[in-house]
PDB file of C-alpha atoms in Angstrom:
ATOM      1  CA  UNK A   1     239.656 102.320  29.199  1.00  0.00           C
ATOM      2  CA  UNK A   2     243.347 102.950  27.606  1.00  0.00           C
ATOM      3  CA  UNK A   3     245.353  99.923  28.356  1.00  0.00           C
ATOM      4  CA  UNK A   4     248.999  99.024  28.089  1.00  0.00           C
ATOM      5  CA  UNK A   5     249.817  95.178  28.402  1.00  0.00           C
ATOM      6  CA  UNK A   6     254.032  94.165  28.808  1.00  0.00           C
ATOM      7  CA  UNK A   7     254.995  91.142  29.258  1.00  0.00           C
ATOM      8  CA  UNK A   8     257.372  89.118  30.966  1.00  0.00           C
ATOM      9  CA  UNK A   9     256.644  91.434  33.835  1.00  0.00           C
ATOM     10  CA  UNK A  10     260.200  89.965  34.843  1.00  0.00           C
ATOM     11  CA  UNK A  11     262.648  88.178  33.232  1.00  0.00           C
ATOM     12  CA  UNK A  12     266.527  86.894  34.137  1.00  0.00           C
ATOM     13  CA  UNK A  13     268.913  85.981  31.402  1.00  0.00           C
ATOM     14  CA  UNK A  14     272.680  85.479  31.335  1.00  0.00           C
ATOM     15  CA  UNK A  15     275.129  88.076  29.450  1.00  0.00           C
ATOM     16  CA  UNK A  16     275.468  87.334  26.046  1.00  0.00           C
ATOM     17  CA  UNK A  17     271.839  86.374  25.973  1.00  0.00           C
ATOM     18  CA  UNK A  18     269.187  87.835  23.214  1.00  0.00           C
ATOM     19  CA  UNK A  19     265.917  88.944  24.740  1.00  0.00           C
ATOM     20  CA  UNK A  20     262.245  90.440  23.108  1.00  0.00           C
ATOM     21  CA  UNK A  21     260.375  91.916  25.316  1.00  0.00           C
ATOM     22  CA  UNK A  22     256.271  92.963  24.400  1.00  0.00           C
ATOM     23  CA  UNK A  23     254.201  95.459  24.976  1.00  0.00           C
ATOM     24  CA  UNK A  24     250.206  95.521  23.305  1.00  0.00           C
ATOM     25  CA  UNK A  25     248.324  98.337  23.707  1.00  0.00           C
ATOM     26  CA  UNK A  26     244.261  99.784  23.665  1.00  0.00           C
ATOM     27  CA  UNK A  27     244.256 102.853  23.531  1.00  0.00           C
ATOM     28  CA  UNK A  28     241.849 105.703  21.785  1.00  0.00           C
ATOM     29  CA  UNK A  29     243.511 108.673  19.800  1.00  0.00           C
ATOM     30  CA  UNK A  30     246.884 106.901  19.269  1.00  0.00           C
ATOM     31  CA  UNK A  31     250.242 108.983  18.319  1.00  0.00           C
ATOM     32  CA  UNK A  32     253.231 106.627  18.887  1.00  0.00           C
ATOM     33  CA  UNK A  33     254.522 103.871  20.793  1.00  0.00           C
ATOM     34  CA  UNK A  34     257.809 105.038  23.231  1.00  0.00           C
ATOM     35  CA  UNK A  35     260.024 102.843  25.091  1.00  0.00           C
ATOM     36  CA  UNK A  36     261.961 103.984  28.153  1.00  0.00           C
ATOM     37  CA  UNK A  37     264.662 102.615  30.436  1.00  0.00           C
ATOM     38  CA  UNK A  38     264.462 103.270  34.011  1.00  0.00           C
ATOM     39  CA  UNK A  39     267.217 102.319  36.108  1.00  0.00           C
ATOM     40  CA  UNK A  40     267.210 103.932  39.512  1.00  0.00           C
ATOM     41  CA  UNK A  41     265.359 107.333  39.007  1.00  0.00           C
ATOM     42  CA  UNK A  42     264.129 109.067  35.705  1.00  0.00           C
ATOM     43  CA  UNK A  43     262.917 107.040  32.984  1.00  0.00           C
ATOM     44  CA  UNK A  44     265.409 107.546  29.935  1.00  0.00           C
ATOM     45  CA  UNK A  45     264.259 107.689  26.400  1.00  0.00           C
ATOM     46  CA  UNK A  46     264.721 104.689  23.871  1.00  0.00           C
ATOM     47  CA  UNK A  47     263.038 104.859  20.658  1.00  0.00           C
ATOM     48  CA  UNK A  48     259.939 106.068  19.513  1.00  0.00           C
ATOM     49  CA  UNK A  49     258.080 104.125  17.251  1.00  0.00           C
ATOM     50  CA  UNK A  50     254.836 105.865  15.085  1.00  0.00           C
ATOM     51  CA  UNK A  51     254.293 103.887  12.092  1.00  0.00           C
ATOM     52  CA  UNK A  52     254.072  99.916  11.747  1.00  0.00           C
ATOM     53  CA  UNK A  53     257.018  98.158  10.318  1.00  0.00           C
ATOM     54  CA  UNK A  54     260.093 100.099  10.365  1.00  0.00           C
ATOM     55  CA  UNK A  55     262.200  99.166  12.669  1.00  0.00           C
ATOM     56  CA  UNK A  56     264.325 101.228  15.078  1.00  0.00           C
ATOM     57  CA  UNK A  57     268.121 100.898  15.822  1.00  0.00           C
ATOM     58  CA  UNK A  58     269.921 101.640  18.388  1.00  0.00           C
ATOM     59  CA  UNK A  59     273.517  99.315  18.356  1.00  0.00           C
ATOM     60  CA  UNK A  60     272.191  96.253  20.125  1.00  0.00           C
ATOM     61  CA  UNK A  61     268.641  97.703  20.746  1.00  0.00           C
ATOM     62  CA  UNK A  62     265.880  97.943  18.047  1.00  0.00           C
ATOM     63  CA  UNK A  63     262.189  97.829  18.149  1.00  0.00           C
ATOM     64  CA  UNK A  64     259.160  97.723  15.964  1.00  0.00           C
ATOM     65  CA  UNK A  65     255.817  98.558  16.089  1.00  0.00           C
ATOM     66  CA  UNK A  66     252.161  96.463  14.527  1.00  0.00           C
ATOM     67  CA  UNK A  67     249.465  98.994  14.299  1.00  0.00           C
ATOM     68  CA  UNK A  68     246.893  96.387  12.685  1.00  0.00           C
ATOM     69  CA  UNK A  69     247.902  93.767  15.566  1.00  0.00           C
ATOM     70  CA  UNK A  70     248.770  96.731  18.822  1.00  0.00           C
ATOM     71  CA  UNK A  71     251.658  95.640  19.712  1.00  0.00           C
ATOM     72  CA  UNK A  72     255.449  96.515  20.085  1.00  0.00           C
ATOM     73  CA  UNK A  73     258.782  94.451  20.578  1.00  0.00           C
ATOM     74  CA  UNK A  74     261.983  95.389  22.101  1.00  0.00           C
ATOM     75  CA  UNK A  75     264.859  93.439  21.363  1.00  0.00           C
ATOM     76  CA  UNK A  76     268.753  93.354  23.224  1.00  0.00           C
ATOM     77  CA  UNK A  77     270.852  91.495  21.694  1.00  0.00           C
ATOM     78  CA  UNK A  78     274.383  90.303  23.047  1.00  0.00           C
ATOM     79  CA  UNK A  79     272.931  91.562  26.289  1.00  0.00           C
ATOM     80  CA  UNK A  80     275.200  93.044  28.937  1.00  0.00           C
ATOM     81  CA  UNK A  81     274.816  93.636  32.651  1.00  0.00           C
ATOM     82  CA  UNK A  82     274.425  97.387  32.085  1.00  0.00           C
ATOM     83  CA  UNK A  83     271.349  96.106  30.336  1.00  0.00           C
ATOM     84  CA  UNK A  84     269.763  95.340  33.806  1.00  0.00           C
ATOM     85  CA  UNK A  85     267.068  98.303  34.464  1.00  0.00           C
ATOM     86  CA  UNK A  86     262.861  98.163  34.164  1.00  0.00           C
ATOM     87  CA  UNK A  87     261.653  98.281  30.552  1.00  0.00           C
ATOM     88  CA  UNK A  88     258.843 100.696  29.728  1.00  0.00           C
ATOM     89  CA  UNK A  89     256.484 100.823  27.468  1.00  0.00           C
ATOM     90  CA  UNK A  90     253.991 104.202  27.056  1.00  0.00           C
ATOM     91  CA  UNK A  91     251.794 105.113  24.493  1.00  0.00           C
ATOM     92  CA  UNK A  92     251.030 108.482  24.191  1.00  0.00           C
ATOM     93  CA  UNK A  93     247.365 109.755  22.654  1.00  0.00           C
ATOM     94  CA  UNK A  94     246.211 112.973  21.650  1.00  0.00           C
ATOM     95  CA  UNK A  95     243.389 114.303  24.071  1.00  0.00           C
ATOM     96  CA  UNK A  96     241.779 117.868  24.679  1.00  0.00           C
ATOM     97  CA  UNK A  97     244.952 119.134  22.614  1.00  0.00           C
ATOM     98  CA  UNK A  98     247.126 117.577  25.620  1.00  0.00           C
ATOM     99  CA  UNK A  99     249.732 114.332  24.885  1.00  0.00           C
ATOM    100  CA  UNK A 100     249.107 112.269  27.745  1.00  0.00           C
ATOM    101  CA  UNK A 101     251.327 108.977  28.048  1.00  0.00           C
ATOM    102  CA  UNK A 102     249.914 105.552  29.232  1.00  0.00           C
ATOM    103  CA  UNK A 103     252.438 103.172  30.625  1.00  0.00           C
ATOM    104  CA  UNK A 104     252.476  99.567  31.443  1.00  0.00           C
ATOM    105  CA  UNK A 105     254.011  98.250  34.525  1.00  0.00           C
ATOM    106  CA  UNK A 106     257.516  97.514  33.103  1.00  0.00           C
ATOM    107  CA  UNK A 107     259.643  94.138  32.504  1.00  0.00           C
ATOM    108  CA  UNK A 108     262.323  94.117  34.757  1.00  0.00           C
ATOM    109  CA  UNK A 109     265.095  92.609  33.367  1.00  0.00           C
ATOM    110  CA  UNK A 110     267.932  91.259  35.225  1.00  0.00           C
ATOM    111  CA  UNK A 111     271.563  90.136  33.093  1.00  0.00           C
ATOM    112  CA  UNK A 112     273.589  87.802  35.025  1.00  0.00           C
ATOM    113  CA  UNK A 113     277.216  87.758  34.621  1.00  0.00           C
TER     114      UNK A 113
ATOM    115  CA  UNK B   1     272.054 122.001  28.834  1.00  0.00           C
ATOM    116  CA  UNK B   2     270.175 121.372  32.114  1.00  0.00           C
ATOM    117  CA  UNK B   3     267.703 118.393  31.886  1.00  0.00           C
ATOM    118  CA  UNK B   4     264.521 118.196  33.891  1.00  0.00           C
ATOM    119  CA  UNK B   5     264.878 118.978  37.641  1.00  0.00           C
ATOM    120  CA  UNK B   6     262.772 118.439  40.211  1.00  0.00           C
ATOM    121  CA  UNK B   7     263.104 119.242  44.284  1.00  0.00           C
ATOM    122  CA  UNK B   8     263.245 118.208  46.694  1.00  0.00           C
ATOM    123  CA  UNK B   9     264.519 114.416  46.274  1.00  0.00           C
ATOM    124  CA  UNK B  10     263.382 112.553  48.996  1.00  0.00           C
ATOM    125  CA  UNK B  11     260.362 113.703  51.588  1.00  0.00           C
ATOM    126  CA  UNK B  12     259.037 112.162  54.020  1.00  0.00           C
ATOM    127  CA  UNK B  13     255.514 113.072  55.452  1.00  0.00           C
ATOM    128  CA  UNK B  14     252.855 111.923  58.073  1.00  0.00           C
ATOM    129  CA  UNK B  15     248.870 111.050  56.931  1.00  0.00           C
ATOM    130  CA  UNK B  16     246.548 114.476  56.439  1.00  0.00           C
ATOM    131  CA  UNK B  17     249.696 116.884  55.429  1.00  0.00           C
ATOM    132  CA  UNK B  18     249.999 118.523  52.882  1.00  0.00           C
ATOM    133  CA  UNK B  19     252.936 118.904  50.082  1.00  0.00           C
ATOM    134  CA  UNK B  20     254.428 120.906  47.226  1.00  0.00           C
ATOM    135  CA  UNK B  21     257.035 119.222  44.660  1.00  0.00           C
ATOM    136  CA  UNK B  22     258.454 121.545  41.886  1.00  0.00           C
ATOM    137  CA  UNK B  23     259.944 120.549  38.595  1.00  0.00           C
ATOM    138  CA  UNK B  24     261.810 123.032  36.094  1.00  0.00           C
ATOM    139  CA  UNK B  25     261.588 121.748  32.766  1.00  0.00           C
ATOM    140  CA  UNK B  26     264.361 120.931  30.427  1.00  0.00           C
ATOM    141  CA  UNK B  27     265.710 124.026  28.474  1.00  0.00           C
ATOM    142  CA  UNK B  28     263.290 124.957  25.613  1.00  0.00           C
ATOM    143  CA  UNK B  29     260.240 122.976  26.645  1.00  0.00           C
ATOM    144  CA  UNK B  30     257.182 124.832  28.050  1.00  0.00           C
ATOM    145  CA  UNK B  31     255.082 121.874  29.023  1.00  0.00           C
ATOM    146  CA  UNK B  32     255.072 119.921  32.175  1.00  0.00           C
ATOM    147  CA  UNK B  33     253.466 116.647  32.711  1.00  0.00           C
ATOM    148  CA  UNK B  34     253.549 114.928  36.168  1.00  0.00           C
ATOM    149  CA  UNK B  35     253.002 111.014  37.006  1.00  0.00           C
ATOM    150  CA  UNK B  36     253.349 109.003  39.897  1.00  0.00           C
ATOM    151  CA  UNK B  37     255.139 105.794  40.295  1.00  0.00           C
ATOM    152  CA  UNK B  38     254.094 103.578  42.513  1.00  0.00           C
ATOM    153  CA  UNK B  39     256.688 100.550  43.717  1.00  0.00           C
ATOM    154  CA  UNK B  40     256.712  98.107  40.824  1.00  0.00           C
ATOM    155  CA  UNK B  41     254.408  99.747  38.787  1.00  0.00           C
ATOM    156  CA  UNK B  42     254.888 101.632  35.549  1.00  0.00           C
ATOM    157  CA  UNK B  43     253.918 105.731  36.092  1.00  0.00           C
ATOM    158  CA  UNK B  44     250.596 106.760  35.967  1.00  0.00           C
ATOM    159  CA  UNK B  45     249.926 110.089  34.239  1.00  0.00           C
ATOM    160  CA  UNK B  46     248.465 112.828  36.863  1.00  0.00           C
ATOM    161  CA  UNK B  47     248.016 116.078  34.529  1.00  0.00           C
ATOM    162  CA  UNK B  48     249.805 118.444  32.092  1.00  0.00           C
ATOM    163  CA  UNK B  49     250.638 121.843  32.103  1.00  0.00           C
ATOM    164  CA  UNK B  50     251.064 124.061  29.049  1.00  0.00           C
ATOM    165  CA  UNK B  51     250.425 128.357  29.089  1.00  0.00           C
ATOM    166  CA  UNK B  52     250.172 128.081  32.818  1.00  0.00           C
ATOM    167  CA  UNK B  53     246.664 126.275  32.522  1.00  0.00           C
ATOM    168  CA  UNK B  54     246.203 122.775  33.013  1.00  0.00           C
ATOM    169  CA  UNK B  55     245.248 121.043  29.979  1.00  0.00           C
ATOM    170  CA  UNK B  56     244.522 117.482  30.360  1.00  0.00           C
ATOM    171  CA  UNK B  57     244.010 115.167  33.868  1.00  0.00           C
ATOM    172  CA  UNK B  58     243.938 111.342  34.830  1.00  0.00           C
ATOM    173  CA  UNK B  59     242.430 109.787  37.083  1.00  0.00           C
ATOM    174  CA  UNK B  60     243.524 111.503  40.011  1.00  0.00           C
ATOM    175  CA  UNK B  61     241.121 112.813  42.836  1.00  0.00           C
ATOM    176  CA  UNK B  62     241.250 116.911  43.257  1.00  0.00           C
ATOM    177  CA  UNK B  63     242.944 116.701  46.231  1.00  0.00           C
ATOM    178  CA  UNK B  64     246.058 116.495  43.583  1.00  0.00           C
ATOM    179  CA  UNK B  65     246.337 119.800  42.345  1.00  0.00           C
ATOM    180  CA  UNK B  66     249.039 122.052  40.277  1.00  0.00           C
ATOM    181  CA  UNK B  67     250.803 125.457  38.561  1.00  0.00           C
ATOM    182  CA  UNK B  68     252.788 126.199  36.210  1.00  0.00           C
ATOM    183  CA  UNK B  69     254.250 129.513  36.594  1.00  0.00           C
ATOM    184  CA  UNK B  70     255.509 131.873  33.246  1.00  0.00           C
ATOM    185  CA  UNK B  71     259.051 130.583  33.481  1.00  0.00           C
ATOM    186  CA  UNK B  72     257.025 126.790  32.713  1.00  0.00           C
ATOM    187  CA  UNK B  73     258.368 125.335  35.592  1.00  0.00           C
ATOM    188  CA  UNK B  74     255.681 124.025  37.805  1.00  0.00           C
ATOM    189  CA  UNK B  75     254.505 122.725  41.098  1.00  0.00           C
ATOM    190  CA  UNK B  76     252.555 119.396  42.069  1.00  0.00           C
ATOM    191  CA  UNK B  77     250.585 120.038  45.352  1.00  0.00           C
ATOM    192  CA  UNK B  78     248.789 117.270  47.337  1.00  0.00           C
ATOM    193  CA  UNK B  79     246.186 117.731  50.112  1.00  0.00           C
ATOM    194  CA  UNK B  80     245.297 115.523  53.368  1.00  0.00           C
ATOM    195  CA  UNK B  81     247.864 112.813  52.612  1.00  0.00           C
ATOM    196  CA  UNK B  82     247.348 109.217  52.292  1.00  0.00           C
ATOM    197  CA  UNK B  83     249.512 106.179  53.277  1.00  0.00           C
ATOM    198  CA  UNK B  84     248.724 105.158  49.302  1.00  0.00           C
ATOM    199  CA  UNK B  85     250.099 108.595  48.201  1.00  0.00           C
ATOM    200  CA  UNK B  86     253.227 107.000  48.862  1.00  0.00           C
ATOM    201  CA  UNK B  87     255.290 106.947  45.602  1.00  0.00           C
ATOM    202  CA  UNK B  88     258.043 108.299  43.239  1.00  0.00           C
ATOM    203  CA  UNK B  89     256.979 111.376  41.531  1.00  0.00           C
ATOM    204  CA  UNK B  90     258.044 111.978  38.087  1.00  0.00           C
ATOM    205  CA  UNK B  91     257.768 115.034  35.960  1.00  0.00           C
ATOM    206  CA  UNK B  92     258.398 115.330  32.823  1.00  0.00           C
ATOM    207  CA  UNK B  93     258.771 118.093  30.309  1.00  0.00           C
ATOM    208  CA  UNK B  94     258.353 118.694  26.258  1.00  0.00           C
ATOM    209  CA  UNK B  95     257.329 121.491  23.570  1.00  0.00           C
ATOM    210  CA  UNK B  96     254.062 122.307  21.881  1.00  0.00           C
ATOM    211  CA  UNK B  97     255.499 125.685  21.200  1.00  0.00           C
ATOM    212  CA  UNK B  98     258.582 125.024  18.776  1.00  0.00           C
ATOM    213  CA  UNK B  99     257.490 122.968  15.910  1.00  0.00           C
ATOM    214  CA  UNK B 100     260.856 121.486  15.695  1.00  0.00           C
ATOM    215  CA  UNK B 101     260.375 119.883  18.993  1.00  0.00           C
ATOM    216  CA  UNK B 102     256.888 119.131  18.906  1.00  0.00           C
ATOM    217  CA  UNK B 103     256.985 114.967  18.043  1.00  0.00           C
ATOM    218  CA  UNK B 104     259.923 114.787  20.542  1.00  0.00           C
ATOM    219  CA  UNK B 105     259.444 112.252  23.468  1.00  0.00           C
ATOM    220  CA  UNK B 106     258.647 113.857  26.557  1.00  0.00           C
ATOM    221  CA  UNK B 107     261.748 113.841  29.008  1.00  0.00           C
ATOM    222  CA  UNK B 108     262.074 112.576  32.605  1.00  0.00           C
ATOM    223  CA  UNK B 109     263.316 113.889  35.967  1.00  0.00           C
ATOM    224  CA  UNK B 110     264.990 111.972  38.432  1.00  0.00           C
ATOM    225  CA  UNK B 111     261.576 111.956  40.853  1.00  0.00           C
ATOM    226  CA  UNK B 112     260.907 113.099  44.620  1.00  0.00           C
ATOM    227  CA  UNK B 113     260.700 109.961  46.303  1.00  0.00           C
ATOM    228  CA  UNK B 114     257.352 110.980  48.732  1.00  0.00           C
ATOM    229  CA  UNK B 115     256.905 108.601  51.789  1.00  0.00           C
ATOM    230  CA  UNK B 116     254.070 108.844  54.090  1.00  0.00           C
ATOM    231  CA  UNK B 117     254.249 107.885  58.017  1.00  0.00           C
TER     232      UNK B 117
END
């Protein structure tokens, strides 16, 4: 069974702070790795990550992806309270000619001022 | 450029009804994908739409059941509600047709919160 693993499942820092947060994965018929923010309502879009060791940048946010270990980091650094949302982590996989996603259950991250 | 929207936002519904929650996809995209979110859990993929047919399912029982109509947006229905059916529903939308958006992540409505009584 396709699997998705993050952890801290939560996880309170103070601003300024640097955090990693993980994500390993099972799954069959792998495509790419995709982190998502989810504040309130819809899950938005971080970085997707498809081949192992090049690492994504996004100002304080990067991530990189291990295809010989499965697994993914996120990193924030100089963290902010804006930065307070639930992490995702979803790996998508080819099936029947359909891209399904697979999630984990999210680190929720909390920045205190 | 409108993103993905979904209707209605919040709905609130007693055990054995029935309900139908509609998503139009983000301009461009002609597949739709729906999950539900369960409190403090990540989503959990339902099925996918593409060409009006649905192409791939979870783990879902059939009382969960969809369309996608030739505009691509597309409607979740679900049968002889549960107290567990309780949940944010999320669709999301992306392209198999244009090649240039083909590897793009899929993108996210805001959800119809669905509460059952």
């Amino acid at each position: 069974e396709d699997k998705v693993v993050q952890s801290p499942l939560s996880l309170v820092v103070h601003e300024g702070d640097t955090v990693t947060l993980n994500c390993s994965y099972e799954v069959t018929n792998f495509r790419s790795l995709l982190w998502y923010k989810q504040e309130k309502k819809a899950p938005t879009f971080l970085f997707m990550l498809t081949s192992s060791g090049i690492e994504k940048k996004s100002g304080r946010l990067s991530s990189i992806l291990d295809k010989k270990e499965l697994f993914s980091i996120l990193n924030i650094t100089a963290t902010q309270t804006g930065d307070s949302a639930v992490y995702l982590c979803a790996v998508a996989y080819s099936g029947g000619g359909a891209d399904g996603l697979t999630f984990g259950k999210g680190t929720h991250l909390i920045i205190q001022p | 450029d409108a993103g993905v929207t979904q209707s209605p936002t919040h709905l609130i519904k007693t055990r054995g009804q029935q309900v139908t929650l509609r998503c139009s996809p983000k301009s461009g995209h002609d597949t739709v994908s729906w999950y539900q979110q369960a409190l403090g859990q990540g989503p959990q993929f339902i099925f996918q739409y593409y060409e009006e047919e649905e192409r791939q399912r979870g783990n879902f029982p059939d009382r969960f059941s969809g369309h996608q109509f030739p505009n691509y947006s597309s409607e979740l229905n679900v049968n002889a509600l549960l107290l567990g059916d309780s949940a944010l529903y999320l669709c999301a939308s992306s392209s198999q047709r244009q090649v240039t958006l083909r590897n793009q992540p899929q993108h996210f409505g805001d959800g119809t919160r669905l509460s059952i009584l």
